[in-house]
Short mmCIF file of C-alpha atoms in Angstrom, two decimals:
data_model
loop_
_atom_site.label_atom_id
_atom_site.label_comp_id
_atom_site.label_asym_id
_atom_site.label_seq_id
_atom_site.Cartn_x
_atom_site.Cartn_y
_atom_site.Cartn_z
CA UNK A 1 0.00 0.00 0.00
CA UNK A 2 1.24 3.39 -0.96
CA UNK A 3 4.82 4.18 -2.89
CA UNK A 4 7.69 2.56 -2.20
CA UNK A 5 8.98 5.51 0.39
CA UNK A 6 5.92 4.48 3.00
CA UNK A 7 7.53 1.04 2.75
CA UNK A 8 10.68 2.33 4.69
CA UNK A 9 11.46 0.53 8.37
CA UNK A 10 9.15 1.68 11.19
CA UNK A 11 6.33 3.68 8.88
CA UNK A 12 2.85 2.71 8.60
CA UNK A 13 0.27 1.98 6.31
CA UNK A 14 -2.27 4.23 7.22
CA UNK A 15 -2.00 7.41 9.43
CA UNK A 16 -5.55 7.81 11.48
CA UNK A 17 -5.63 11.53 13.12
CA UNK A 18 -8.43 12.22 15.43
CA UNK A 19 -10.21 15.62 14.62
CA UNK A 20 -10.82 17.42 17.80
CA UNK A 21 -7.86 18.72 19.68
CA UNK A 22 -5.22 17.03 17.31
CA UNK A 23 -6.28 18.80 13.87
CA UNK A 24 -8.43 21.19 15.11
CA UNK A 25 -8.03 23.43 18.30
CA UNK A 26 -11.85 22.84 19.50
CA UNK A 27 -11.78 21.19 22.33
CA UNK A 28 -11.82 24.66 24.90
CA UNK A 29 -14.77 25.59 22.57
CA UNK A 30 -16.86 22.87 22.50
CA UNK A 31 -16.49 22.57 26.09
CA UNK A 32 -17.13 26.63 27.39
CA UNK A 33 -20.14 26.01 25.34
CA UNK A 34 -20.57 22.94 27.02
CA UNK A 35 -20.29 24.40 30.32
CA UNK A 36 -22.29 27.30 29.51
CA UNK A 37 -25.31 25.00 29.09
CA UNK A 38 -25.36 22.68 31.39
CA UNK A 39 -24.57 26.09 34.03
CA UNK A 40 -28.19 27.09 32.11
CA UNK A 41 -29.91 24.19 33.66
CA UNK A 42 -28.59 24.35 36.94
CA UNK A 43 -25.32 21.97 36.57
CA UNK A 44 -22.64 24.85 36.84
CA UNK A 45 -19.07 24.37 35.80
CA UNK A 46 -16.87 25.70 34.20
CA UNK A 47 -14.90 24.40 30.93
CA UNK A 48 -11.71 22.86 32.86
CA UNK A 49 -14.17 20.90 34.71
CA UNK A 50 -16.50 20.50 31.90
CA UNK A 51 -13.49 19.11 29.19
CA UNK A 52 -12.40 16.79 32.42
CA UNK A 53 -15.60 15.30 32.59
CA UNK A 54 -16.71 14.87 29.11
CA UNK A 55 -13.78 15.00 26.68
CA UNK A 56 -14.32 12.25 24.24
CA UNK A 57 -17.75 10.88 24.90
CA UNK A 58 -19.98 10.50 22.69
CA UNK A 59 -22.90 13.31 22.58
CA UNK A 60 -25.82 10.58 23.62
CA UNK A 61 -23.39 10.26 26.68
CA UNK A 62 -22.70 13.46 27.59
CA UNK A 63 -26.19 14.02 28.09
CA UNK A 64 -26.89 11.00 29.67
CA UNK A 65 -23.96 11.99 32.38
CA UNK A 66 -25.06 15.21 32.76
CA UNK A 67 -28.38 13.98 33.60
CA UNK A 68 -27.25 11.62 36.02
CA UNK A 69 -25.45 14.52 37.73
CA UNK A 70 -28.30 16.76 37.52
CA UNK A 71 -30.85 14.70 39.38
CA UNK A 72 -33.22 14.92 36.37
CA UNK A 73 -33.65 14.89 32.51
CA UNK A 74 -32.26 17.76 30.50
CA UNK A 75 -34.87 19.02 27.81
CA UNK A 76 -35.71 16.75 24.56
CA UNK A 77 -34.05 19.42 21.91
CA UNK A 78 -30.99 20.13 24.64
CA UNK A 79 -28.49 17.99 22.02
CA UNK A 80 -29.62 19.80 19.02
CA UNK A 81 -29.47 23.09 20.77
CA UNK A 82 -25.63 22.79 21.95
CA UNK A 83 -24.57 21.05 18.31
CA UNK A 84 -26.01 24.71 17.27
CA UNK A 85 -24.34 26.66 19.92
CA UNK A 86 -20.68 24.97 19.31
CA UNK A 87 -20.96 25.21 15.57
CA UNK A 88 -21.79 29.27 15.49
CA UNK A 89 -18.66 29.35 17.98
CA UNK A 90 -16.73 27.43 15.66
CA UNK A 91 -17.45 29.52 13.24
CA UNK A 92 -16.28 32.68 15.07
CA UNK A 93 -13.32 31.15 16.77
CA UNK A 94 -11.81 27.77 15.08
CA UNK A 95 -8.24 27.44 14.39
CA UNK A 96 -6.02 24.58 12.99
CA UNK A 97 -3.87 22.63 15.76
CA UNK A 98 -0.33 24.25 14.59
CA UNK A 99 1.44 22.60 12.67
CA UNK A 100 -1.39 20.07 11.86
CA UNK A 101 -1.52 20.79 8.28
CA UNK A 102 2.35 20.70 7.89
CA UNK A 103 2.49 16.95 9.96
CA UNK A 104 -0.33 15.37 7.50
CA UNK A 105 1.30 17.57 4.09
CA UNK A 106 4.68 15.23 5.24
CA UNK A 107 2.86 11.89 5.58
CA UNK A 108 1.12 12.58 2.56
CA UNK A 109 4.21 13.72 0.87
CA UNK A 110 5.89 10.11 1.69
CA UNK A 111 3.14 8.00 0.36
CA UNK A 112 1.50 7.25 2.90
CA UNK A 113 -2.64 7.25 3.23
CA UNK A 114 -4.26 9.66 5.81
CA UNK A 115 -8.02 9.83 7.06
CA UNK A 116 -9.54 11.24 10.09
CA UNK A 117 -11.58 8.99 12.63
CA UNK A 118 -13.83 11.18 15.24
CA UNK A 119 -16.16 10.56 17.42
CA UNK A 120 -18.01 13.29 15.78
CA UNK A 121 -20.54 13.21 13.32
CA UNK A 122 -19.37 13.21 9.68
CA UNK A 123 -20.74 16.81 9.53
CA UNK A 124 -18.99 18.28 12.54
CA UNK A 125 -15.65 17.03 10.98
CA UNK A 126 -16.66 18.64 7.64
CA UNK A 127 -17.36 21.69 9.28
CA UNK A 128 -14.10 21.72 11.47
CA UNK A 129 -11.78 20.83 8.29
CA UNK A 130 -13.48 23.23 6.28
CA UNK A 131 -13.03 26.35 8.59
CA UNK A 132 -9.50 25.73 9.58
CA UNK A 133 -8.84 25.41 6.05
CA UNK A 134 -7.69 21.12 6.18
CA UNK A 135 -10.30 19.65 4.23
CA UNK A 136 -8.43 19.10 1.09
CA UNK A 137 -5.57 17.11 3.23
CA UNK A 138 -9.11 14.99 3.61
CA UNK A 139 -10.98 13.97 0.90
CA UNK A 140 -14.91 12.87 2.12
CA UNK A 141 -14.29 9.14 1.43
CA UNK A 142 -11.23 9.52 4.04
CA UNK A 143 -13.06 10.66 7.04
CA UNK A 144 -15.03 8.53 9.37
CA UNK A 145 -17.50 8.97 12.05
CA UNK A 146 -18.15 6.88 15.46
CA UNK A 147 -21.78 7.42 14.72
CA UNK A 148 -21.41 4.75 11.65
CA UNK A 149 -20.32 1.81 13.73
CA UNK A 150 -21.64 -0.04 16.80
CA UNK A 151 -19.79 1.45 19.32
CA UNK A 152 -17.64 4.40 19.54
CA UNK A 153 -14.22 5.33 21.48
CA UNK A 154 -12.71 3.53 23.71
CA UNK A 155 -14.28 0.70 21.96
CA UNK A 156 -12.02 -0.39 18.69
CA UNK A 157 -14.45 -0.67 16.16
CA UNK A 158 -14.38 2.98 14.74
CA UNK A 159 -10.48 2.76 13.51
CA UNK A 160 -11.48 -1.18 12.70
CA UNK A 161 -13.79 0.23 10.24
CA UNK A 162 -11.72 3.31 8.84
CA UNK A 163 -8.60 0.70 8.40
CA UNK A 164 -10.80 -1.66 6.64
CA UNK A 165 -12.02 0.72 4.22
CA UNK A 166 -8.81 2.10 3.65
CA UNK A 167 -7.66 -1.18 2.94
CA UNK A 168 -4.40 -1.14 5.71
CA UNK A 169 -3.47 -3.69 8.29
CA UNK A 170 -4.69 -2.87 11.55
CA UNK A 171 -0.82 -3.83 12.99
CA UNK A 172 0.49 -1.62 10.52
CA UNK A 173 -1.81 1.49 11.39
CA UNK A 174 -0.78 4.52 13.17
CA UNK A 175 -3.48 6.54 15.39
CA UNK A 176 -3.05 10.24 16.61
CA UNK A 177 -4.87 11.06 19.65
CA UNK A 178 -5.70 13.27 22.31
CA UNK A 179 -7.81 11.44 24.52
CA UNK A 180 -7.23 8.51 26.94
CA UNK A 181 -10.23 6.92 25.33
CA UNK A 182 -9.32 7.18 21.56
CA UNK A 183 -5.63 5.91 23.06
CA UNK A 184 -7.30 3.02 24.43
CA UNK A 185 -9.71 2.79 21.10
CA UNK A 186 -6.17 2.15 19.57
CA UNK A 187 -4.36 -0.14 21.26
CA UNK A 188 -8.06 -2.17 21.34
CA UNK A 189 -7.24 -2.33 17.32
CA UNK A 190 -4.26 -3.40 17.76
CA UNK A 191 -2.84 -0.13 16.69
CA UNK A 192 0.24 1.86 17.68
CA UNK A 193 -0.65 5.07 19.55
CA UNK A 194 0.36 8.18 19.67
CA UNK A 195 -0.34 10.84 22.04
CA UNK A 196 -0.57 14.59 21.52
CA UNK A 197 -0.08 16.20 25.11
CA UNK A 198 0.60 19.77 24.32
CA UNK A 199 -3.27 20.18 25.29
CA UNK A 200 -4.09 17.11 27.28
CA UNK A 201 -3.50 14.98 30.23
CA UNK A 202 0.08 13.70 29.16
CA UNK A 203 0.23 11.09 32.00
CA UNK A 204 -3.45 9.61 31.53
CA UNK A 205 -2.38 9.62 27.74
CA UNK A 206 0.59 7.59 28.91
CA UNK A 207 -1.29 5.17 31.51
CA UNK A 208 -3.86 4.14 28.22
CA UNK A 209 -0.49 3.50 25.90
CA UNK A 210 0.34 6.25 24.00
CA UNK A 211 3.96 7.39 23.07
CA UNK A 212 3.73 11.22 23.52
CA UNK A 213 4.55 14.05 21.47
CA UNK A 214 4.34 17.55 22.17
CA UNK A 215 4.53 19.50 19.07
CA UNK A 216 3.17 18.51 14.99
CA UNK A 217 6.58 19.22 14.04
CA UNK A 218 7.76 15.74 16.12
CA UNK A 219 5.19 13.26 14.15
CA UNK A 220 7.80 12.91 10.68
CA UNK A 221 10.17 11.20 13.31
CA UNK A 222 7.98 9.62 15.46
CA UNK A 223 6.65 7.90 12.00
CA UNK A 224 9.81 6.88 10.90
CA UNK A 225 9.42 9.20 8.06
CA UNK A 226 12.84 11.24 8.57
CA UNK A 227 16.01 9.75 10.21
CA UNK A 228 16.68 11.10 14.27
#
């Protein structure tokens, strides 16, 4: 799979990015918005507390936590409500990860396949790549959403299905994460795992499996793409 410079000792097949706080840098957005609502209905945090609570769950869960916490249900529209909320803020606010765009131009550059797999809907991640000006490092058939398979992170089957599609060994995959969960989505797959920390828990990225990284510009080594 790929040219015969991805073949190299110690590169992948496949390079799986997560969207959210590893391409984009939307994770303190979603999350004040986050806040912000749930403070609405009488659940009041802020966003460190609200990104330590929720970071990678699934919407259906969020609400379902926040619920629990709460003492009682939160209205029937609430989801569709804060998917409206986050995207206007996106819209206002949204900026690429740095150095994203450079890390997945250099894989791409060495013949190696990209996609994104997020726990997102397909749209969100549309949205997302389009305003921070990544989509074309994405084509649509590349980018895959929790919300087609069974189960989402920390459960493997999202990266089972994008590597399937994308016709790559799962032991010769790559994923790039930000979250303990998608970490332990990865190693689940039998995937290598690597950790972006420069925004996240570096030791709970650690404790799930993840070799850490702090900065974009680190991934062309960590890939085995340039010599140390």
């Amino acid at each position: 799979m790929g040219s015969s410079s991805s073949q190299r000792a110690g590169a992948p097949q496949l390079v799986l990015f997560d969207c959210d706080g590893v391409l984009v840098d939307s994770e303190r957005i979603s999350n004040d918005v986050l806040a912000q609502m749930l403070s609405a209905e009488g659940l009041t945090m802020r966003m460190p507390q609200s990104r330590a609570t929720f970071q990678g769950m699934l919407l259906a869960d969020i609400r379902a936590l926040a619920q629990q916490l709460l003492g009682r249900s939160l209205p029937s529209d609430w989801i569709e409500r804060y998917e409206r909320e986050r995207d206007a803020a996106f819209r206002l606010d949204l900026q690429p990860v740095p150095g994203a765009a450079a890390a997945v131009s250099a894989v791409r550059a060495a013949g190696i396949p990209v996609c994104v797999a997020s726990q997102g809907k397909l749209e969100k991640t549309e949205l997302s790549l389009t305003l921070t000006g990544l989509a074309p490092l994405f084509p649509v058939d590349t980018r895959f959403s929790a919300y087609t398979v069974a189960r989402g992170k920390p459960h493997p089957d999202l990266f089972l299905h994008a590597a399937a599609t994308m016709g790559a060994d799962p032991s010769a995959c790559t994923v790039v994460e930000d979250t303990p969960s998608g970490v332990t989505a990865a190693i689940a797959a039998g995937m290598r795992a690597v950790g972006y920390a420069a925004d996240s828990n570096a030791a709970a990225l650690q404790d799930a499996g993840a070799e850490l990284f702090y900065s974009h510009d680190e991934l062309p080594r960590l890939l085995g793409l340039i010599s140390v």
